[in-house]
Tab-separated table of C-alpha atoms and ligand atoms in Angstrom:
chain	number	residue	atom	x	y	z
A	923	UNK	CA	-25.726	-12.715	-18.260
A	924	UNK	CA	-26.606	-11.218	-21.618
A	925	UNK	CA	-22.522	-10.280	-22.525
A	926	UNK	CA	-21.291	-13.805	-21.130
A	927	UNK	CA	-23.813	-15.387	-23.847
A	928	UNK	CA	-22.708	-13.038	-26.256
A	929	UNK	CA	-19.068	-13.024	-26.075
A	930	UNK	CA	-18.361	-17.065	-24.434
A	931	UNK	CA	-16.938	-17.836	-27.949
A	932	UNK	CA	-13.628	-20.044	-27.381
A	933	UNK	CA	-10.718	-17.580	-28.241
A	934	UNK	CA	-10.280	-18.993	-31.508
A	935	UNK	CA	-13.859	-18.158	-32.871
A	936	UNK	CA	-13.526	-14.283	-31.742
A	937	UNK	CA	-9.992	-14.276	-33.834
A	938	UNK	CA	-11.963	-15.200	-36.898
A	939	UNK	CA	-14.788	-13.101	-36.638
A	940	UNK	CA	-12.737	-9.829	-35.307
A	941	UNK	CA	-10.381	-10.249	-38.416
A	942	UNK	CA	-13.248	-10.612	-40.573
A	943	UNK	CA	-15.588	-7.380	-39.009
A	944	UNK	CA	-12.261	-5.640	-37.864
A	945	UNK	CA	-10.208	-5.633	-41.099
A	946	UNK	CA	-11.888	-2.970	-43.080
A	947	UNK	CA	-13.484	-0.961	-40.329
A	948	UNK	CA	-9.996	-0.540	-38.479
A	949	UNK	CA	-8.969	2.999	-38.235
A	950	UNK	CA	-5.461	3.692	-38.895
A	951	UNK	CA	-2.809	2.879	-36.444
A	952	UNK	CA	-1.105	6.283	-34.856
A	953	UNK	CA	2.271	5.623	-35.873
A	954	UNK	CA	4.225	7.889	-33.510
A	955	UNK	CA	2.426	6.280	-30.080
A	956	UNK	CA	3.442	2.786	-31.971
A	957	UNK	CA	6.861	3.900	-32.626
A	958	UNK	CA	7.019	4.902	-28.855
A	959	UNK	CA	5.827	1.736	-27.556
A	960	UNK	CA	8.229	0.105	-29.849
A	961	UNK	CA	10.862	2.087	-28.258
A	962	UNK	CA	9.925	1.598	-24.802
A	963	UNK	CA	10.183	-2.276	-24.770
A	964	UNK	CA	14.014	-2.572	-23.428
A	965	UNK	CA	13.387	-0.312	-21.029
A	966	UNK	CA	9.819	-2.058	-20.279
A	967	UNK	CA	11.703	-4.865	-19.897
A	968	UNK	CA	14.183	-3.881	-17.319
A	969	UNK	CA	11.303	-2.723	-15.086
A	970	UNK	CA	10.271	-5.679	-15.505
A	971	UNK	CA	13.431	-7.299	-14.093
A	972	UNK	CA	14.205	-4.750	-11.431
A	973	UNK	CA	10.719	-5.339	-9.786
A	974	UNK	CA	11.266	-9.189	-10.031
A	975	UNK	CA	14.194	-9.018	-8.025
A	976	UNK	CA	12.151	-7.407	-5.342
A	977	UNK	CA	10.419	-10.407	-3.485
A	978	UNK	CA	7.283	-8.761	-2.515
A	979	UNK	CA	4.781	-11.948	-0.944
A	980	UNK	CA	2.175	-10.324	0.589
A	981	UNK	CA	3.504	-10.925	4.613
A	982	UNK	CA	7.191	-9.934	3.300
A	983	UNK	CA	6.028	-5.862	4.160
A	984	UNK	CA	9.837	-4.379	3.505
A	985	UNK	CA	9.876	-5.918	0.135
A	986	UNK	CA	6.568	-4.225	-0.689
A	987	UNK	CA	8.179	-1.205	0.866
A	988	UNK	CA	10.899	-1.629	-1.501
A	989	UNK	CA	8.551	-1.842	-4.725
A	990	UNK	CA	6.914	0.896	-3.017
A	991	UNK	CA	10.266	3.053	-3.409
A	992	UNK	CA	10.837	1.680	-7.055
A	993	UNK	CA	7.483	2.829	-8.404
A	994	UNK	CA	6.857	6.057	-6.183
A	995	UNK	CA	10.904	6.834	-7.373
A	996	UNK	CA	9.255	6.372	-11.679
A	997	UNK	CA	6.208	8.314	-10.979
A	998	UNK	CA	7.986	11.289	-9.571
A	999	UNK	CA	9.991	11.053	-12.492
A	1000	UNK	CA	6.723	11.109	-14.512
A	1001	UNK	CA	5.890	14.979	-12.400
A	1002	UNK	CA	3.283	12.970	-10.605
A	1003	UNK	CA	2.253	14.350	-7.012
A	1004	UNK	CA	3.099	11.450	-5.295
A	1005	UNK	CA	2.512	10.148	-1.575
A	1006	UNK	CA	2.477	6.993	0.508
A	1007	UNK	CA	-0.688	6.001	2.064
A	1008	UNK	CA	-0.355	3.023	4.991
A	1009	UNK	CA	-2.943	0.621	5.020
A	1010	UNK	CA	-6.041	0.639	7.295
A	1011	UNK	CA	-5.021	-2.413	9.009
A	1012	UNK	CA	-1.255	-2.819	8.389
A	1013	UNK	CA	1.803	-1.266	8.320
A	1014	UNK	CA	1.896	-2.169	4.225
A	1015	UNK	CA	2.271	0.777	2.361
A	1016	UNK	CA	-0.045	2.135	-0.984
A	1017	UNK	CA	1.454	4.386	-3.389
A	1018	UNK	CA	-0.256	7.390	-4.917
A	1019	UNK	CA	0.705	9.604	-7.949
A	1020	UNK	CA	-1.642	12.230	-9.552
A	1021	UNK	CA	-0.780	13.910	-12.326
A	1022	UNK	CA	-2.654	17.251	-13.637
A	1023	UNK	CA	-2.950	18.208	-17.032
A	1024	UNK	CA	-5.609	20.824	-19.356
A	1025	UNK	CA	-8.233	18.693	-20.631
A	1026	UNK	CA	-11.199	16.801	-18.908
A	1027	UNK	CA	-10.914	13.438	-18.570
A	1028	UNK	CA	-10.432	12.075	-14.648
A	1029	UNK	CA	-8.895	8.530	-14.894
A	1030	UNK	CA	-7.271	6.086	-12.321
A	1031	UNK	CA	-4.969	3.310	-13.483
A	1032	UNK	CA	-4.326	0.708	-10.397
A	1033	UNK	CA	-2.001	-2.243	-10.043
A	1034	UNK	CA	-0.775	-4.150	-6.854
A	1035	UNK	CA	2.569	-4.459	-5.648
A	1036	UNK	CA	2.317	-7.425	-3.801
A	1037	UNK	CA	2.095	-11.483	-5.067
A	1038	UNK	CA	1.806	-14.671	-3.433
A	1039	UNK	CA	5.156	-16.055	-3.281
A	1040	UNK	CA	6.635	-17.032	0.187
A	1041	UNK	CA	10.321	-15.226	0.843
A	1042	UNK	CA	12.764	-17.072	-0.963
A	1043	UNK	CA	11.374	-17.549	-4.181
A	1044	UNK	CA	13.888	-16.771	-6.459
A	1045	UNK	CA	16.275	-19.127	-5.308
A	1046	UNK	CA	14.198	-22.168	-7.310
A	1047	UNK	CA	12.067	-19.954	-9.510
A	1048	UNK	CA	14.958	-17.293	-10.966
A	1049	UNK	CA	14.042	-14.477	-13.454
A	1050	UNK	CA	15.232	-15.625	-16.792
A	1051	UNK	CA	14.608	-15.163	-20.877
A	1052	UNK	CA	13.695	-17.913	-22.931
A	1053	UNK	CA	12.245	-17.254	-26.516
A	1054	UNK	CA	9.121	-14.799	-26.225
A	1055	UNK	CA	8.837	-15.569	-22.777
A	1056	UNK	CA	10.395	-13.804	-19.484
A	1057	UNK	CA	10.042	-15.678	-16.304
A	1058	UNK	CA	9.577	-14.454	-12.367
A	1059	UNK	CA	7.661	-14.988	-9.766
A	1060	UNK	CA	4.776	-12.034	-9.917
A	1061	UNK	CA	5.855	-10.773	-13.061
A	1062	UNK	CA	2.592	-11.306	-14.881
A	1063	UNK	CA	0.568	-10.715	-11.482
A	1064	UNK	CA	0.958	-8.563	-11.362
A	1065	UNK	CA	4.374	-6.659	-11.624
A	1066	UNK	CA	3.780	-6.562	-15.562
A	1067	UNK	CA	0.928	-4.564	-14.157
A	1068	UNK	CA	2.820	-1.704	-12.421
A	1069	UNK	CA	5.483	-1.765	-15.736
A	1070	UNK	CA	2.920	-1.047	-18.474
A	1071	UNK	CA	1.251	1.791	-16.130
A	1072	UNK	CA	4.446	3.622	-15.771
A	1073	UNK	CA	5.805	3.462	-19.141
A	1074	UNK	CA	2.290	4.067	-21.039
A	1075	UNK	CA	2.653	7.527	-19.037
A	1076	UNK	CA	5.920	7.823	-20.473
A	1077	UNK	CA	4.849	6.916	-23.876
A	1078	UNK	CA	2.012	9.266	-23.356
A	1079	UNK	CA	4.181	11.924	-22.014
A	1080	UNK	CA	6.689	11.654	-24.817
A	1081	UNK	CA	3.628	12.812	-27.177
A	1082	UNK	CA	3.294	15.801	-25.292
A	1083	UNK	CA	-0.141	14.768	-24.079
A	1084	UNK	CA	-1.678	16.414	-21.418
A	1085	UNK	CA	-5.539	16.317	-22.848
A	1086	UNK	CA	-7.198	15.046	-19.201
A	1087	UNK	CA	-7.914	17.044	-15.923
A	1088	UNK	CA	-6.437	14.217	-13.513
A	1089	UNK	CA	-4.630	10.665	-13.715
A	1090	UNK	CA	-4.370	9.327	-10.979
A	1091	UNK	CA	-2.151	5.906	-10.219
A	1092	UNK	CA	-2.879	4.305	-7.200
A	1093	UNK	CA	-0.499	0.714	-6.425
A	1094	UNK	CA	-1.862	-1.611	-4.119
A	1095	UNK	CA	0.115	-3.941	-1.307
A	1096	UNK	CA	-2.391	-6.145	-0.156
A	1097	UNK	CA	-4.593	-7.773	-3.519
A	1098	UNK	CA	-3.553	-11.345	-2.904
A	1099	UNK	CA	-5.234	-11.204	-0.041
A	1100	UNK	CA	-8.272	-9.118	0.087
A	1101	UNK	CA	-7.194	-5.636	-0.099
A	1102	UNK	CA	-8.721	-4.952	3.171
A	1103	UNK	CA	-6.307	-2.348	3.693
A	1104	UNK	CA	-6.700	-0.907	0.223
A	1105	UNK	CA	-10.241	-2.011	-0.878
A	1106	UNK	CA	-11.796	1.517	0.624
A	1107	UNK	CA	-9.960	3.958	-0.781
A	1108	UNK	CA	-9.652	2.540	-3.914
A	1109	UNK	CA	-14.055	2.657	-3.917
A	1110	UNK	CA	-13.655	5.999	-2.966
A	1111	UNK	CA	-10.901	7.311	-5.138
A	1112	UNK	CA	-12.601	5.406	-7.964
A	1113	UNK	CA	-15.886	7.490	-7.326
A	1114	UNK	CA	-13.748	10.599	-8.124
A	1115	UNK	CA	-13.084	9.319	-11.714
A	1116	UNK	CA	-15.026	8.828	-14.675
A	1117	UNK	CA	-12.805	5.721	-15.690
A	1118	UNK	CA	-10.780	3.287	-13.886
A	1119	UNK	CA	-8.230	0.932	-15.653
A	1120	UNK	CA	-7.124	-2.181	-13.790
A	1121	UNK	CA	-3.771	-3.657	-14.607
A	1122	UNK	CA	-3.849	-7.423	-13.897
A	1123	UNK	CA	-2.725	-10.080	-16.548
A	1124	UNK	CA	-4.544	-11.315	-19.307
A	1125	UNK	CA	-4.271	-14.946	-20.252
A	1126	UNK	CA	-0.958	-15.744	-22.629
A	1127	UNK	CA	-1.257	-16.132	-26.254
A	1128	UNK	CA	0.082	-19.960	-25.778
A	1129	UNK	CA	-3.030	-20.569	-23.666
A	1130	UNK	CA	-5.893	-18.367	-24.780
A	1131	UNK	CA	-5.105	-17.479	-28.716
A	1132	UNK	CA	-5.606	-14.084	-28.498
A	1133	UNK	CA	-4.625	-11.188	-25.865
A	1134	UNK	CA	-7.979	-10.203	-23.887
A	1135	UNK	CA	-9.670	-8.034	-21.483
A	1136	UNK	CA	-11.928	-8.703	-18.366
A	1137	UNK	CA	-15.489	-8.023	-18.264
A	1138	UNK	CA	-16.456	-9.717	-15.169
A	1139	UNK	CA	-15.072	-11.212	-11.667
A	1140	UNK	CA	-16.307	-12.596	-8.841
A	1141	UNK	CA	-16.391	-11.243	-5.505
A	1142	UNK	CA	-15.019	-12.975	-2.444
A	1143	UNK	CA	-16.462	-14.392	1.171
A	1144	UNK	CA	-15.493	-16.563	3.785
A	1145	UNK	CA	-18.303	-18.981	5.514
A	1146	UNK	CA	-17.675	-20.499	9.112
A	1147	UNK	CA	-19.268	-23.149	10.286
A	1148	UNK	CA	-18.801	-24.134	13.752
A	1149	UNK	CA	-20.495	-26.650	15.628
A	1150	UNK	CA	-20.526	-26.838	19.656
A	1151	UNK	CA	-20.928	-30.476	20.869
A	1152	UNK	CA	-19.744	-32.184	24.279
A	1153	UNK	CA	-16.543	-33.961	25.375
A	1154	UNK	CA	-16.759	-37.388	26.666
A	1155	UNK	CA	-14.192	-40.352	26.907
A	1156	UNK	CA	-14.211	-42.207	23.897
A	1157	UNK	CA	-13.408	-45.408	24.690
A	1158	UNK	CA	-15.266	-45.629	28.024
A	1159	UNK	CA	-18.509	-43.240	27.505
A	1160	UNK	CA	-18.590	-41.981	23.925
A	1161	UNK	CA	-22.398	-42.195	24.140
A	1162	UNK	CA	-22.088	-39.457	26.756
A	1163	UNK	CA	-20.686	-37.438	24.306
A	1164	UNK	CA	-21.692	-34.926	20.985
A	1165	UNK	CA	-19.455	-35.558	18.656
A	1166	UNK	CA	-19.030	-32.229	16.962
A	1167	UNK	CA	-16.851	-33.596	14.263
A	1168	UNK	CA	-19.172	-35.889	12.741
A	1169	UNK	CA	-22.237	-33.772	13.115
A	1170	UNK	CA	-19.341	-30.991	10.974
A	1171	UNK	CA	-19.115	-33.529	8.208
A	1172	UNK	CA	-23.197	-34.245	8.224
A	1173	UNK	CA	-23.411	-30.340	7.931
A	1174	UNK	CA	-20.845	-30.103	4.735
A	1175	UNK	CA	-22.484	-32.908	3.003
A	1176	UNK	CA	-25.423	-31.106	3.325
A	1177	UNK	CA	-24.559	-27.603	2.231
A	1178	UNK	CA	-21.646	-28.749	-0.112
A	1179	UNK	CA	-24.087	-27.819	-3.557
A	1180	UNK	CA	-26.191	-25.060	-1.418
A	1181	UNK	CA	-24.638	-22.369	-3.496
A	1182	UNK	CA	-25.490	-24.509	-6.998
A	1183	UNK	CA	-29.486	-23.314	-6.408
A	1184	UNK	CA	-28.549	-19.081	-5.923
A	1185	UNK	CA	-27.488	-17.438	-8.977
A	1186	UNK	CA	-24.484	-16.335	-8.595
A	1187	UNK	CA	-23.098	-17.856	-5.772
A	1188	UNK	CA	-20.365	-20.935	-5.210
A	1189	UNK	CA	-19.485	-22.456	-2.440
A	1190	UNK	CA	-16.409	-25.062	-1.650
A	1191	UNK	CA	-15.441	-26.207	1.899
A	1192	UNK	CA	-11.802	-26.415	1.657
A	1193	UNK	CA	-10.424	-26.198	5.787
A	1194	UNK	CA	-11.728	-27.667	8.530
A	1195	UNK	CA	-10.212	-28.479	12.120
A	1196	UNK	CA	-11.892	-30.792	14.895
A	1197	UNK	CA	-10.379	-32.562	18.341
A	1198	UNK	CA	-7.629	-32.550	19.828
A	1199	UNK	CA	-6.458	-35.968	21.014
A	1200	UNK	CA	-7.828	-38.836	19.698
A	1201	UNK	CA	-9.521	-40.489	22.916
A	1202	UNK	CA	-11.889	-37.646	23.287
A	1203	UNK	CA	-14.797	-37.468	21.433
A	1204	UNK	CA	-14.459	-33.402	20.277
A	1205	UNK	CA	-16.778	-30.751	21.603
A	1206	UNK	CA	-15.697	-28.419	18.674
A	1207	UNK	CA	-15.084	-28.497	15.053
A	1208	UNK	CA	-15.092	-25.875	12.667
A	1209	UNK	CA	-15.085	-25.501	8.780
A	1210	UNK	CA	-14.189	-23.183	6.107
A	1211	UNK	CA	-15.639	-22.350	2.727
A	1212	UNK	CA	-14.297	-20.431	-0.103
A	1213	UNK	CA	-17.201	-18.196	-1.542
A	1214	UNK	CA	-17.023	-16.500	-4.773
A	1215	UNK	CA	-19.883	-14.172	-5.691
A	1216	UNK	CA	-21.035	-12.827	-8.875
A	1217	UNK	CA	-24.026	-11.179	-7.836
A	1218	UNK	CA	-24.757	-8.074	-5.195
A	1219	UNK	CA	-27.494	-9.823	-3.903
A	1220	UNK	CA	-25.936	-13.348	-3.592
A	1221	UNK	CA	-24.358	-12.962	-0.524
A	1222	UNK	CA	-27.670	-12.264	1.373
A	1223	UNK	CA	-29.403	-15.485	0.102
A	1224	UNK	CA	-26.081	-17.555	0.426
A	1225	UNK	CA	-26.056	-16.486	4.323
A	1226	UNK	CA	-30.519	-17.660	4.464
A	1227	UNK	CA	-30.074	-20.766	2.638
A	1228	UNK	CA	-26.747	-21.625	4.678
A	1229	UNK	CA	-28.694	-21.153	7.925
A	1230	UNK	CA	-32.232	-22.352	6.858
A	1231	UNK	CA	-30.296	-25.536	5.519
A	1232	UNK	CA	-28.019	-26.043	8.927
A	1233	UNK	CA	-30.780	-25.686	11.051
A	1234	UNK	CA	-32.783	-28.479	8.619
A	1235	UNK	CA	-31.603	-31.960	10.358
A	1236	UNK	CA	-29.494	-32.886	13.056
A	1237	UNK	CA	-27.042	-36.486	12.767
A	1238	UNK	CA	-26.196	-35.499	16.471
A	1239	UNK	CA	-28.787	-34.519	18.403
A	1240	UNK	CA	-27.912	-31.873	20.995
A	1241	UNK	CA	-25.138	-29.806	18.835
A	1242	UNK	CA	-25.417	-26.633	18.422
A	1243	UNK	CA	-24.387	-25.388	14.746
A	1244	UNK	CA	-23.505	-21.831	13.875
A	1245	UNK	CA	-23.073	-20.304	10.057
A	1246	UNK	CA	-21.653	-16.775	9.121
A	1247	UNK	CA	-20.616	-15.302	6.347
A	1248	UNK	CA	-18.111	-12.425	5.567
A	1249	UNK	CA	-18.340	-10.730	2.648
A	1250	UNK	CA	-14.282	-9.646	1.340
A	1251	UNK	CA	-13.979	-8.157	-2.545
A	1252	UNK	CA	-17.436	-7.267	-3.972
A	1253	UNK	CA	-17.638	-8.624	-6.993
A	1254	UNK	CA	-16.559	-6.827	-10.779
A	1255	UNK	CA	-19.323	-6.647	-13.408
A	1256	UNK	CA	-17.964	-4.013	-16.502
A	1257	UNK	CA	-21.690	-3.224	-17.219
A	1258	UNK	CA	-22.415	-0.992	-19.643
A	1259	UNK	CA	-19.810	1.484	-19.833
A	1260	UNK	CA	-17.237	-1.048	-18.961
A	1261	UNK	CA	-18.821	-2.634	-21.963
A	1262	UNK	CA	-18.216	0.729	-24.287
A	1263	UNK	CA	-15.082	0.750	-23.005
A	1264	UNK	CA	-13.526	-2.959	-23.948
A	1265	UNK	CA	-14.675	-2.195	-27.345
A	1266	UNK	CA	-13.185	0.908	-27.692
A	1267	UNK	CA	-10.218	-1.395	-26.913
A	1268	UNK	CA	-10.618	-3.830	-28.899
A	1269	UNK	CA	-11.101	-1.116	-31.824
A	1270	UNK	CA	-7.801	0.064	-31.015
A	1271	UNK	CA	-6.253	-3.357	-30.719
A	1272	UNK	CA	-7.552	-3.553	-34.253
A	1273	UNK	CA	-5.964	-0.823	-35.385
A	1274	UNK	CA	-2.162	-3.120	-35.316
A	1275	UNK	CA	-2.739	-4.937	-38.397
A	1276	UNK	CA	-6.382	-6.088	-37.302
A	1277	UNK	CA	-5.252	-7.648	-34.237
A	1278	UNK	CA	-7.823	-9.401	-32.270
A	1279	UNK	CA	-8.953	-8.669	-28.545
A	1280	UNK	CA	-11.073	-11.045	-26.358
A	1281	UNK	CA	-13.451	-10.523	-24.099
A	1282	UNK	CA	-13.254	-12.981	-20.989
A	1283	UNK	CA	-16.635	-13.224	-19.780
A	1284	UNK	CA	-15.741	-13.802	-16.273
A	1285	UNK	CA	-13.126	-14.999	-13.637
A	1286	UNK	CA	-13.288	-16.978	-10.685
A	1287	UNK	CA	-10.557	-15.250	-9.300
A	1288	UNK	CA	-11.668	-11.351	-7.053
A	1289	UNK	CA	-9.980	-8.400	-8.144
A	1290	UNK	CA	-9.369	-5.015	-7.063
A	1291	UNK	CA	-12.092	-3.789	-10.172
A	1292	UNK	CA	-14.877	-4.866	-7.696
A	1293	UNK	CA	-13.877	-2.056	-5.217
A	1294	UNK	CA	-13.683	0.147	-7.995
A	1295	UNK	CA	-17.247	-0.752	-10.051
A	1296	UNK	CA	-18.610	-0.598	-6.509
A	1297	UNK	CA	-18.175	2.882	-6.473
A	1298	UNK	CA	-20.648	2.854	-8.629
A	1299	UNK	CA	-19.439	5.917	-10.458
A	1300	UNK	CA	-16.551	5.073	-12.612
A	1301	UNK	CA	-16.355	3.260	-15.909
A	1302	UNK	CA	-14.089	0.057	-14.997
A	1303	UNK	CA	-12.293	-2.130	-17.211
A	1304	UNK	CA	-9.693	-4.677	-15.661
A	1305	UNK	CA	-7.035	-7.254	-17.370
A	1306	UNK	CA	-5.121	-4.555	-19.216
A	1307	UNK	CA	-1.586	-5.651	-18.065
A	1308	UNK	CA	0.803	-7.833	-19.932
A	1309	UNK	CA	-0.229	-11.464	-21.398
A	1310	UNK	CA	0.837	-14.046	-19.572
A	1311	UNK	CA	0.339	-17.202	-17.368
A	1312	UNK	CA	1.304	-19.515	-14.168
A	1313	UNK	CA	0.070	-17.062	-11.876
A	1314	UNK	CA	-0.042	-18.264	-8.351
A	1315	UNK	CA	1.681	-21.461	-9.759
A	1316	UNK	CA	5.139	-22.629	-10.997
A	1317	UNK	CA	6.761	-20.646	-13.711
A	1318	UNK	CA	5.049	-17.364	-13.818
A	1319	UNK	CA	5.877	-15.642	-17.225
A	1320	UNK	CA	4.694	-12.707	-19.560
A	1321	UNK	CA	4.590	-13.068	-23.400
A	1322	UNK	CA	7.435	-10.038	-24.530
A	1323	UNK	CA	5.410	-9.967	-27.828
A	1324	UNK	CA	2.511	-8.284	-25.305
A	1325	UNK	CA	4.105	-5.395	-24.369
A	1326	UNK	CA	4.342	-3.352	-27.251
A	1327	UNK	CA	0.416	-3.959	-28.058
A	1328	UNK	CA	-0.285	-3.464	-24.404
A	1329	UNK	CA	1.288	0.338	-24.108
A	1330	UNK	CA	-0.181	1.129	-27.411
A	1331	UNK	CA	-3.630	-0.090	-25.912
A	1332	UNK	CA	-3.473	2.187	-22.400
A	1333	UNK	CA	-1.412	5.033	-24.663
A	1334	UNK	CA	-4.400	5.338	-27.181
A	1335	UNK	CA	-7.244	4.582	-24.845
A	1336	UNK	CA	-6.297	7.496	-22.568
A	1337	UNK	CA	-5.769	9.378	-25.384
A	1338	UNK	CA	-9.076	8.552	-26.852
A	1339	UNK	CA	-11.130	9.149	-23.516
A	1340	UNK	CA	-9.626	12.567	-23.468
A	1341	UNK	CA	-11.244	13.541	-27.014
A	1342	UNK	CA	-14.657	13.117	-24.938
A	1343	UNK	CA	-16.394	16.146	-24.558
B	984	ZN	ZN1	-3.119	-9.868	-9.353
């Protein structure tokens, strides 16, 4: 709560005061990592391109599969160890490349291969260049991801660095929709590792000013409401019935600002399904709530106050209502040494001509970082892929002006964490 005081400055603020506290304190940029990353952008971009033409929604499994090949193909280039890991509850497939070198530092980098688009995508929403933007569907979220992990190796690499004990990159194929077939390994692979790096977008230039980093997101749940009534003929004994659907919608209006008195929590209703026909009055209906939590502890008084309250007043007397919740992605909190670690990057940032780097306090939206910070172990910081916006929307993009800044960012950081003694 502290850092989102701290650092909830609009975009433009930060700019201002980073130039001015940045300018002189900057240390000098490394110029052969820069020239690298420089370099690397044509070739950044065709990655780019290649894994755009690979529709990869998160039901289309052989396009994952085919990502899958793409990336394991790069990292064996890179002399990683590589394997493919199947999912705990699917037949989607993870990717895993570790890399050994002579120095200390044990650091994961993860991305996901899959997005949200249905099959088909490309026909309406085609990859294309216009000005400083490129266009796809997932190429922000998060294929620009899985681009600047595998050439910031190569960048790296090219350098001749080999100052860290493991890297290991692990590539997801289930994030947009829980990483339930992912989410375990990636907490225990994370406690392994003294740092984990987490490769989703940051918010474009033309929306947020400045190029950021993550410090927070929330976690995910699902609450169920049911509600068990009785069926009756609605025209000719409806008072011989419990109408389930209308004690449902007493039961939403009730809970629909629970989550506004637990710190920590929301709560929004968003499905619900009741009946059948319409001259019965229902026995059943059941609703659904999105539940985003920012705290460990949230869930647990969510799941009291969502009973407590149900159990409060009845509009129908005789229905039975039922509340449960299922906790999905805990949530990401940078903490401390996620803390030490987004201003070691935005030191670096500051080293190209006093660039600025923001710190987004927090997200709405869950991300694989949760599984990793829950590890409890590693250092985490997440939003280090490629700037960009329309995620899960129309239009997708990535700002090309990001990925030079964004392999110098993972290139130096790396290099940086393996200096520590
Ligand atoms: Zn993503």
């Amino acid at each position: 709560m502290h850092l989102m005081k701290k650092f909830l400055l609009t975009p433009c603020l930060a700019a201002v005061a980073l130039s001015l506290s940045f300018g002189a304190l900057a240390q000098k940029r490394d110029d052969a990592i820069f020239a690298a990353a420089q370099a690397a952008q044509p070739a950044v971009i065709d990655t780019l391109h290649k894994l755009v033409l690979i529709e990869s929604g998160s039901a289309n499994i052989a396009g994952i599969a085919r990502v899958a090949d793409f990336a394991q193909a790069r990292l064996d280039a890179l002399g990683a160890k590589t394997e493919r890991i199947k999912t705990s509850n699917s037949e989607r497939v993870m990717v895993k490349g570790v890399l050994k070198g002579q120095g200390r530092l044990k650091a994961m980098l993860i991305a996901h291969m899959d997005t949200v688009y249905a099959d088909g995508i490309l026909a309406t929403q085609p990859y294309k260049l216009d000005g400083n933007r490129l266009y796809g569907p997932g190429i922000a979220d998060d294929k620009g991801g899985i681009a600047v992990i595998l050439h910031s190796l190569a960048v790296l690499q090219s350098q001749g660095w080999n100052d860290f004990a493991t890297l290991t990159v692990l590539f997801n194929p289930d994030e947009e929709i829980g990483s339930g077939g992912s989410g375990a390994l990636i907490q225990s692979l994370a406690a392994e590792h003294d740092v984990v790096l987490s490769y989703e977008p940051t918010a474009a230039k033309s929306m947020a000013k400045v190029e950021g980093v993550l410090l927070a997101a929330a976690g995910t749940a699902m609450a169920t409401m049911e509600v068990k009534g009785k069926a009756s003929h609605a025209g000719a004994a409806p008072d011989e019935g419990r109408n389930a659907l209308i004690e449902l919608s007493h039961q939403m209006l009730a809970t629909e600002g629970i989550a506004k008195g637990i710190a920590g929590a929301q709560l929004n209703w968003t499905y619900a399904q009741a009946g059948s026909v319409r001259n019965q009055i229902p026995e059943s209906a059941v609703a659904t709530a999105d539940v985003r939590l920012l705290k460990p502890d949230a869930a647990e008084k969510l799941q009291a106050a969502l009973v407590a309250k149900t159990q409060e007043s009845r509009r129908v007397p005789d229905t039975h209502v039922h509340v449960k919740l299922e906790v999905g992605r805990p949530p990401y909190v940078a903490g401390e040494r996620g803390m030490a670690l987004a201003q070691r990057a935005r030191a670096i940032y500051a080293e190209l001509d006093g660039r600025p780097l923001f710190f987004h306090p927090v997200t709405g939206g869950g991300t694989d970082a949760g599984f990793a910070s829950g590890s409890g172990k590693a250092a985490v910081l997440e939003s280090l892929g490629l700037a960009g916006w329309g995620f899960h929307a129309r239009d997708e993009y990535i700002e090309i002006d990001s990925i030079v800044p964004r392999l110098y960012l993972t290139a130096r950081l790396l290099q940086d964490l393996g200096k520590q003694p």
